[in-house]
Short mmCIF file of C-alpha atoms and ligand atoms in Angstrom, two decimals:
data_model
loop_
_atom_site.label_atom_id
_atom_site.label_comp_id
_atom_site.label_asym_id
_atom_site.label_seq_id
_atom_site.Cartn_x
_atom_site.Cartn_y
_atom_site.Cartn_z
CA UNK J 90 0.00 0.00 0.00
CA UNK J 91 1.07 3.38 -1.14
CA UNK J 92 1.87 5.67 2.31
CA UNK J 93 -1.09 7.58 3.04
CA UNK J 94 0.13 9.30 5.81
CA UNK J 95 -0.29 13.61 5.04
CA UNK J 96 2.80 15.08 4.42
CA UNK J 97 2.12 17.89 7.21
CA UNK J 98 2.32 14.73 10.02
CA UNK J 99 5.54 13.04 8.45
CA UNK J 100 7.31 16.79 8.65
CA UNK J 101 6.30 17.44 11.81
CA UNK J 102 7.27 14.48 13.54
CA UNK J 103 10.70 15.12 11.40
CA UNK J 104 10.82 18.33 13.47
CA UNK J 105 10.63 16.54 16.56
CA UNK J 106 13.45 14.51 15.61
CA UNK J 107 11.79 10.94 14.99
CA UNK J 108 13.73 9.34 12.45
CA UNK J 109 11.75 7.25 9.95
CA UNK J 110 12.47 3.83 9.25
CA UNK J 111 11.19 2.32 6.13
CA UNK J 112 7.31 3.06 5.58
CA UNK J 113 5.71 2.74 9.41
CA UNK J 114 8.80 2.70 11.70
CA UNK J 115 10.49 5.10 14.09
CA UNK J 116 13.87 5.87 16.07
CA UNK J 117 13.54 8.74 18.50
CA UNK J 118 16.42 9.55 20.49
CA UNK J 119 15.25 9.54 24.45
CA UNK J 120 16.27 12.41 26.67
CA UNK J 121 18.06 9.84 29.10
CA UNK J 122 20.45 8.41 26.21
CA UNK J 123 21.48 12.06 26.43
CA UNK J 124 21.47 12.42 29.83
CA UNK J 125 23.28 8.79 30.35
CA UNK J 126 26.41 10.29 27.55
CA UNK J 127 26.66 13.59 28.59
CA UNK J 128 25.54 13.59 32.00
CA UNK J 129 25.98 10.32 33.66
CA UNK J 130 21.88 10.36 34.60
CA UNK J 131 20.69 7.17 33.63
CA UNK J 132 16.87 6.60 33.34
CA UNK J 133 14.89 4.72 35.65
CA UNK J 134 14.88 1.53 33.98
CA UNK J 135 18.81 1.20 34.37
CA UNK J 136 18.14 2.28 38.31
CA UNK J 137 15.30 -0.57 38.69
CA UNK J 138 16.48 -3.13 36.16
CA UNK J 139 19.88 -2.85 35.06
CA UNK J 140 18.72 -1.78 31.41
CA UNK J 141 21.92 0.46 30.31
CA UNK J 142 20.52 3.49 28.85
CA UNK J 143 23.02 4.53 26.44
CA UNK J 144 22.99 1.31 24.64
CA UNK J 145 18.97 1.75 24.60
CA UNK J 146 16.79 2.28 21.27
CA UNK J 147 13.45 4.05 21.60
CA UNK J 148 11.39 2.23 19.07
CA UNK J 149 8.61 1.65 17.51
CA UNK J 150 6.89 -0.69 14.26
CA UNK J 151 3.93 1.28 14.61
CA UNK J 152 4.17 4.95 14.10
CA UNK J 153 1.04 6.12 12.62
CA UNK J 154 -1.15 3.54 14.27
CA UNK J 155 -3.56 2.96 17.27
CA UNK J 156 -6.41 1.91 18.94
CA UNK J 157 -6.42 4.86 21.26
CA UNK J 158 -6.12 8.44 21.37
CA UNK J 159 -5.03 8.77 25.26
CA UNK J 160 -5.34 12.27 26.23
CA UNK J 161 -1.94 11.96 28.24
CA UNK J 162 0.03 10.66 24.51
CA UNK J 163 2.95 12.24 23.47
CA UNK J 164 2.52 11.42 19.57
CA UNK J 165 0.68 13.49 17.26
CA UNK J 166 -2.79 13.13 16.54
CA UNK J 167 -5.19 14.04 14.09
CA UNK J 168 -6.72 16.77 16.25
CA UNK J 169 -3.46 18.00 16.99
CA UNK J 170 -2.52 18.43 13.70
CA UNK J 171 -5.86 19.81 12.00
CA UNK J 172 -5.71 16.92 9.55
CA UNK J 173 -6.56 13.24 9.51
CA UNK J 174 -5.48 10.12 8.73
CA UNK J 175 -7.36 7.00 9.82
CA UNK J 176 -4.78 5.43 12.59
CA UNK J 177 -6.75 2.43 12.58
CA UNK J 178 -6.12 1.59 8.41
CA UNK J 179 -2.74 -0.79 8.31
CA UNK J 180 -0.01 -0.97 5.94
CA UNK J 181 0.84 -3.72 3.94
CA UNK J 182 4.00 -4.31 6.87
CA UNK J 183 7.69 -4.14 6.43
CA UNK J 184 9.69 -7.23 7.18
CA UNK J 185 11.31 -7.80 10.72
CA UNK J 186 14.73 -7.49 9.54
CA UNK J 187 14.72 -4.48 7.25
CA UNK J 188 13.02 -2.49 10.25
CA UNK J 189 15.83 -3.72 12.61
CA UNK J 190 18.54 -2.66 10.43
CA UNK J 191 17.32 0.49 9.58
CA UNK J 192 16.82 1.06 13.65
CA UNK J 193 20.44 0.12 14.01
CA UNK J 194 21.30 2.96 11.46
CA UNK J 195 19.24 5.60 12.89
CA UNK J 196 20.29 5.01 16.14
CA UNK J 197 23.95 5.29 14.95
CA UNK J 198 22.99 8.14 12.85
CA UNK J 199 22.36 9.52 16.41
CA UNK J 200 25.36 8.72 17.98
CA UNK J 201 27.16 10.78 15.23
CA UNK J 202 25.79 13.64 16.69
CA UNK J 203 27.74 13.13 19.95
CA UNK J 204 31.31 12.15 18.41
CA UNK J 205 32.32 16.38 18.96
CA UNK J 206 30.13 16.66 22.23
CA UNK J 207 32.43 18.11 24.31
CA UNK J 208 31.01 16.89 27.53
CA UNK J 209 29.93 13.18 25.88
CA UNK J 210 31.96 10.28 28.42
CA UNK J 211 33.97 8.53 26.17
CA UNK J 212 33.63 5.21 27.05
CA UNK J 213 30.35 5.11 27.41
CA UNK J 214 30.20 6.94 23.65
CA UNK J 215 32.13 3.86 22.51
CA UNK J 216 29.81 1.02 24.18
CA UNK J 217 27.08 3.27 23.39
CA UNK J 218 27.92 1.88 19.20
CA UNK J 219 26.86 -2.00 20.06
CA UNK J 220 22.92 -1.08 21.47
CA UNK J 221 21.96 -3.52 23.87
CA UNK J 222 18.51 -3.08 24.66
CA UNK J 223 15.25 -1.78 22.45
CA UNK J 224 12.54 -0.41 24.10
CA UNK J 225 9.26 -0.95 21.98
CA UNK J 226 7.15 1.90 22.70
CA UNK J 227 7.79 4.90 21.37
CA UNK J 228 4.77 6.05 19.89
CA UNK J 229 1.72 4.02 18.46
CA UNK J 230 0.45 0.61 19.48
CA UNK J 231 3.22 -1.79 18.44
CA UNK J 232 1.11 -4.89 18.57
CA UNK J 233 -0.77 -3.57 15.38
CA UNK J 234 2.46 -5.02 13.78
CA UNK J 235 1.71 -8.05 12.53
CA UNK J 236 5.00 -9.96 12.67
CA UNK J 237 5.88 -8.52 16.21
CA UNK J 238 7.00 -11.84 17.44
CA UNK J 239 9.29 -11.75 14.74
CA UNK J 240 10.68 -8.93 14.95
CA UNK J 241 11.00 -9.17 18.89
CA UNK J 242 13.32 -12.89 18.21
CA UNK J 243 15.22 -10.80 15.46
CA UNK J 244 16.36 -8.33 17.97
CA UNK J 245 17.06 -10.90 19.89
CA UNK J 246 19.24 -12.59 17.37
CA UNK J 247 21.40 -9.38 17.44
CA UNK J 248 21.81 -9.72 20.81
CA UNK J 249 19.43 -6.88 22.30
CA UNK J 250 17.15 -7.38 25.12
CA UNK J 251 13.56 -6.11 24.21
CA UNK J 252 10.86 -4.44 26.61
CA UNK J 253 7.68 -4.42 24.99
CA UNK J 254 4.66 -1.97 25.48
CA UNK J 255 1.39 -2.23 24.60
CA UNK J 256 -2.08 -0.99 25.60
CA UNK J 257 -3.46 -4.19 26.06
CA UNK J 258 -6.39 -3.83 23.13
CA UNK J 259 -4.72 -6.82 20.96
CA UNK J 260 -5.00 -9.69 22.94
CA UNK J 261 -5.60 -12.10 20.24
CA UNK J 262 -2.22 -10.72 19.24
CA UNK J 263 -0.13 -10.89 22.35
CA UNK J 264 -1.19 -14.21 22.93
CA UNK J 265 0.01 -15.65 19.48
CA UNK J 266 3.31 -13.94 20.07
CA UNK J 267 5.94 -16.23 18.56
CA UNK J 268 8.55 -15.07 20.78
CA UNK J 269 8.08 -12.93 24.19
CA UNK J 270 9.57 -9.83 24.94
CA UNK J 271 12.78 -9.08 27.63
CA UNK J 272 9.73 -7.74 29.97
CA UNK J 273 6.04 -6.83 28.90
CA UNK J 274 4.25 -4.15 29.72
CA UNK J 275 0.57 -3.29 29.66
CA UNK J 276 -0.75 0.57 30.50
CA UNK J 277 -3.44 0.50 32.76
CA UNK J 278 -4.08 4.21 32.83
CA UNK J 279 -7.95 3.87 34.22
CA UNK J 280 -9.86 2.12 36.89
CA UNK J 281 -13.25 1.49 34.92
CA UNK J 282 -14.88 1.85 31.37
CA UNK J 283 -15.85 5.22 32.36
CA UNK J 284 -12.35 6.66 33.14
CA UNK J 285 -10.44 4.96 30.26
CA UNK J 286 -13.32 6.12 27.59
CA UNK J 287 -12.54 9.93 29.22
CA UNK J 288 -8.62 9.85 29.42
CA UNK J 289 -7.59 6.52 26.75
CA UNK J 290 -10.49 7.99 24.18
CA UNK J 291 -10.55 4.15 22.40
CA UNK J 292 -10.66 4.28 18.46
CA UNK J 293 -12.38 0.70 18.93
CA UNK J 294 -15.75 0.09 20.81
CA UNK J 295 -14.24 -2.82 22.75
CA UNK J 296 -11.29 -1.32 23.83
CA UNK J 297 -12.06 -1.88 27.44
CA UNK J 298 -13.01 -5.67 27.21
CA UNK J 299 -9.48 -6.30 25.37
CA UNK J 300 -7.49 -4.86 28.06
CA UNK J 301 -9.42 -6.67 30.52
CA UNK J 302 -8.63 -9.99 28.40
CA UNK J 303 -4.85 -8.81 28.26
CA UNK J 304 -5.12 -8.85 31.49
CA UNK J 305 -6.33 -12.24 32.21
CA UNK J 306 -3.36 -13.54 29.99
CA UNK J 307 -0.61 -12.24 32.14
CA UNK J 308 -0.09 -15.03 34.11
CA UNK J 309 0.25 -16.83 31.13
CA UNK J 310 3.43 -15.02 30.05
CA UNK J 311 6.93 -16.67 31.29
CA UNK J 312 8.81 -12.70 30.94
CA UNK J 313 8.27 -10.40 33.70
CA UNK J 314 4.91 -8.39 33.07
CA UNK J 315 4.30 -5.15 33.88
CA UNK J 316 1.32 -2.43 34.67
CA UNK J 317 2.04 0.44 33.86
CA UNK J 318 -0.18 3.40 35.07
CA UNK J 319 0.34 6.91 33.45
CA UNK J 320 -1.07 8.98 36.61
CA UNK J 321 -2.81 12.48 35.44
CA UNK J 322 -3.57 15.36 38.11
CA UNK J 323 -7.53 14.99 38.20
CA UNK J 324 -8.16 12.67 35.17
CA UNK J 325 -7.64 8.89 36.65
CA UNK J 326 -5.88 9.48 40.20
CA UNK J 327 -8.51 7.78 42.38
CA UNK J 328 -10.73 4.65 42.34
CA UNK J 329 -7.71 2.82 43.81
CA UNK J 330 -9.97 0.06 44.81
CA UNK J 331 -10.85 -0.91 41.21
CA UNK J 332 -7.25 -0.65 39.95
CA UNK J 333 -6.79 -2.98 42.37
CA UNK J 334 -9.08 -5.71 41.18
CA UNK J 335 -7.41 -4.96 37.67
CA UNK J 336 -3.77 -5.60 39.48
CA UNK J 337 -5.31 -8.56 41.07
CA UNK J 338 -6.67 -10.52 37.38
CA UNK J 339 -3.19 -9.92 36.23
CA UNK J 340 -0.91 -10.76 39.09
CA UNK J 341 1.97 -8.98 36.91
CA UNK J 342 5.28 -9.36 38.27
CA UNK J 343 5.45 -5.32 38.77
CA UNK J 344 3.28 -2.57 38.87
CA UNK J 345 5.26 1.10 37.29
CA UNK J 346 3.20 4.03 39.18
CA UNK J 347 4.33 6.85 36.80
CA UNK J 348 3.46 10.73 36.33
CA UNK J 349 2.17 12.47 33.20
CA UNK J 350 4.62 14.23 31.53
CA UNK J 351 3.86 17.60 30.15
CA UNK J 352 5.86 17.09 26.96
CA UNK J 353 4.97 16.27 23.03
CA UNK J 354 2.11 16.94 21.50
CA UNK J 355 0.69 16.16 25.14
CA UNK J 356 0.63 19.79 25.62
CA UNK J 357 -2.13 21.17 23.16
CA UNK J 358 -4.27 18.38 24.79
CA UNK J 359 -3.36 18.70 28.80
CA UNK J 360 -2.51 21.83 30.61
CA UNK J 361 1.12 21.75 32.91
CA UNK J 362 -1.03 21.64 36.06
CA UNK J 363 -2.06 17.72 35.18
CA UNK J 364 1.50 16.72 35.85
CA UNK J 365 1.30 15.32 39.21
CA UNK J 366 4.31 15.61 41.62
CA UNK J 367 6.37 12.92 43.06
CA UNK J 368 4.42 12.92 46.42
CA UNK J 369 1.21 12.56 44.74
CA UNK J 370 2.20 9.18 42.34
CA UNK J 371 4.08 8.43 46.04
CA UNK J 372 0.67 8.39 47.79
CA UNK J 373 -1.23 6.74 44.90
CA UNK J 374 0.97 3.66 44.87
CA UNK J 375 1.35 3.46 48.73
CA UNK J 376 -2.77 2.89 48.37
CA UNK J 377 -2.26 0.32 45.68
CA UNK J 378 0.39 -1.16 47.60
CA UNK J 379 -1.98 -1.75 50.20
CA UNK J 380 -4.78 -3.07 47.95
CA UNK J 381 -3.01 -5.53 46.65
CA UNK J 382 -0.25 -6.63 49.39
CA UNK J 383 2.63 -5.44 46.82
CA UNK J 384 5.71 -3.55 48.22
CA UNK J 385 7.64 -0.65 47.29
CA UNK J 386 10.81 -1.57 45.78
CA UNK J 387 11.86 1.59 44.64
CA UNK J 388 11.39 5.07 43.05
CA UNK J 389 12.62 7.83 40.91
CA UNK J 390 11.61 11.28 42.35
CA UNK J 391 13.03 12.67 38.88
CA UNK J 392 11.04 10.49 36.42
CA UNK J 393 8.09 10.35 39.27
CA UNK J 394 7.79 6.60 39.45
CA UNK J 395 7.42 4.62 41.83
CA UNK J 396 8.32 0.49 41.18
CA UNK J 397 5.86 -2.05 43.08
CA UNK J 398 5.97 -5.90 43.12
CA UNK J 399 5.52 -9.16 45.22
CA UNK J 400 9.41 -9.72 44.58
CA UNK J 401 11.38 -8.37 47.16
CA UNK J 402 14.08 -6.81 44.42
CA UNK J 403 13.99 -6.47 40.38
CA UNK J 404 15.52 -9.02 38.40
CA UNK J 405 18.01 -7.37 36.54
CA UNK J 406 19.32 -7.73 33.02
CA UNK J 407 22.44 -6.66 33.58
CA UNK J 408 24.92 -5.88 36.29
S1 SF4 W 572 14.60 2.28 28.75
FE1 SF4 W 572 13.14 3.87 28.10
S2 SF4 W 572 13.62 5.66 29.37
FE2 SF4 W 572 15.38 4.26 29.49
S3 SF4 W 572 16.78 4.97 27.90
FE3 SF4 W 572 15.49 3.36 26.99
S4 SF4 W 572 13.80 4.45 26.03
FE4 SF4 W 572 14.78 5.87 27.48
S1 SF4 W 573 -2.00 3.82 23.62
FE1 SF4 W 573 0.06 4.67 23.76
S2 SF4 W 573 0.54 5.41 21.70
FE2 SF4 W 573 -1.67 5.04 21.76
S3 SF4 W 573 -2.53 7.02 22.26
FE3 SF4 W 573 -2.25 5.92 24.20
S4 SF4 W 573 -0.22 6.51 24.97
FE4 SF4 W 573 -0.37 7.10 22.80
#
C-alpha cells in the first residue's frame, strides 16, 4: 500500500526529531540516552532493572497507528494536527529485519551527533555503538504489527534485550506472540470503562473488554509483566480500589506508578497543572500497595515513578 500518511504529520514528527524507518517505523532519540552520555543520569529503567541506557533504542513498528487516542500521549494526533489520517487503516507491513537494520542505522545516525560533544563520556560513547537493549514503545500501538513476534526474536538474534509496550487492546495478538519480549508491559491508565473512555479515548468500541482480556493472559506469560499506570492530576488518580481488582486478574510481576509528563504533542491536549508531583504518584501507589499486598521496591523522584511488586528486588538484566 502506497503511504497515506499527510505530508504535514511526516514533517512534523521530522521536526521533533523521529527518524523514519522504512514506511511505518520510528527511532527517536530519548532524553536519558542524552542524559546517560553527557551527564551520567541514567533513566529509571537502568536504576530498577539494570537496562543500560546509552545502549537503549526508543522504538517503535507502529508509528502512525492505534487503537487509542489517550489524552496523556505524546505522539501526534489528528486533532493535533488539523488533519486526519485513519490510525486504525494498516499498511501492507515491512519485514522484521529491514526495520531492525534500519533502527540500528538511525540510532547510529544519532550517535554521530555526539562524536564532537564536548562533555559526551567517552567510554560510554564507545559502548554506546553495540545497542543492547530496544525499548518498543515509542509512539503508536506496536502490537498492530503483525510480525511482532518476529521482529522481537530478530532483535534478539542481534543480541538486544527487548521491553515491549502495549495498551493491552490486541489480545488475540499478544497471545500468538511467537517469541516474548525481555519484559512486557501493559498501560493501565484507568480504573473502569468510564475513566479509560474519558482519558484513553478508544478508536475501537471494545477497547475496554481487550485490556481486561490482556489482562487475564498475564499469568500466562513466562517474561516479567508489567502495569504500567500513566497517573494524570484529576483525570484517573482515584478509584484505587478498582485498579486494584485490575492488578489482582493480572498478578503482573510489577506494577510502574508513573506521572504524566507535560511534553509532546501532550501539551495542546493537557494543561502543565495535570503533571502530578512525586508525592502525589508516592501516595497513589502506597494505596495500591496496600490493595493488593505489593511492596515498594523503589522510586525515581526525577522520572516520578514509583516500582511495586511481590518480589522483594527487580531481576536485573544486567549488572
Ligand atoms: S529504557 Fe526507556 S527511558 Fe530508558 S533509555 Fe530506553 S527508552 Fe529511554
Ligand atoms: S496507547 Fe500509547 S501510543 Fe496510543 S494514544 Fe495511548 S499513549 Fe499514545
Amino acid at each position: 500500500m502506497e503511504n497515506q500518511i499527510p505530508p504535514t504529520l511526516v514533517q512534523a514528527l521530522k521536526k521533533h526529531k523521529y527518524h523514519i524507518v522504512g514506511n511505518h517505523s520510528a527511532v527517536k532519540r530519548c532524553k536519558w540516552f542524552y542524559e546517560a552520555l553527557v551527564n551520567n543520569r541514567p533513566c529509571y529503567k537502568q536504576k530498577f532493572y539494570g537496562i543500560r541506557s546509552h545502549q537503549c533504542i526508543q522504538m517503535t513498528p507502529a508509528l502512525f497507528y492505534c487503537t487509542q487516542q489517550c489524552l496523556f500521549c505524546w505522539r501526534a494526533q489528528n486533532t493535533d494536527l488539523k488533519i486526519t489520517w485513519d490510525e486504525m487503516k494498516l499498511p501492507a507491513w515491512d519485514a522484521p529485519e529491514s526495520i531492525v537494520q534500519g533502527s540500528l542505522k538511525a540510532q547510529e545516525k544519532i550517535l554521530t551527533g555526539y562524536k564532537d560533544h564536548p562533555k559526551a563520556d567517552w567510554r560510554k560513547l564507545r559502548e554506546a555503538l553495540t545497542p543492547k537493549h530496544v525499548a518498543i514503545s515509542l509512539t503508536g500501538e506496536p502490537t498492530l504489527y503483525d510480525p511482532l513476534g518476529d521482529l522481537i526474536h530478530e532483535f534478539r538474534n542481534k543480541g538486544l534485550t527487548t521491553f515491549l509496550v502495549t495498551n493491552g487492546t490486541m489480545p488475540a495478538r499478544l497471545s500468538k506472540l511467537s517469541e516474548e519480549p525481555t519484559q512486557l508491559y501493559v498501560s493501565v491508565c484507568a480504573p473502569n470503562k468510564e475513566v479509560f473512555s474519558r482519558v484513553c479515548r478508544p478508536q475501537i468500541s471494545d477497547a475496554w473488554e481487550r485490556l481486561n482480556e490482556t489482562l487475564g493472559l498475564l499469568r500466562s506469560f513466562r517474561c516479567p509483566t508489567v502495569i504500567r499506570t500513566t497517573l494524570v492530576r484529576g483525570l484517573n488518580m482515584e478509584n484505587v480500589d478498582e485498579y486494584a481488582k485490575l492488578v489482582e486478574k493480572a498478578q503482573p510481576t510489577y506494577i510502574e506508578a508513573k506521572a504524566y509528563m507535560h511534553i509532546g504533542f501532550s501539551n495542546l491536549r493537557l494543561g502543565f497543572e495535570r503533571m502530578p508531583e512525586h508525592k502525589e504518584v508516592y501516595d497513589f501507589a502506597s494505596r495500591l500497595a496496600e490493595k493488593t499486598g505489593y511492596k515498594v521496591l523503589d522510586e525515581s523522584a526525577e522520572s516520578r515513578v514509583v516500582l511495586l511488586s511481590r518480589l522483594e528486588k527487580p531481576i536485573r538484566f544486567r549488572p
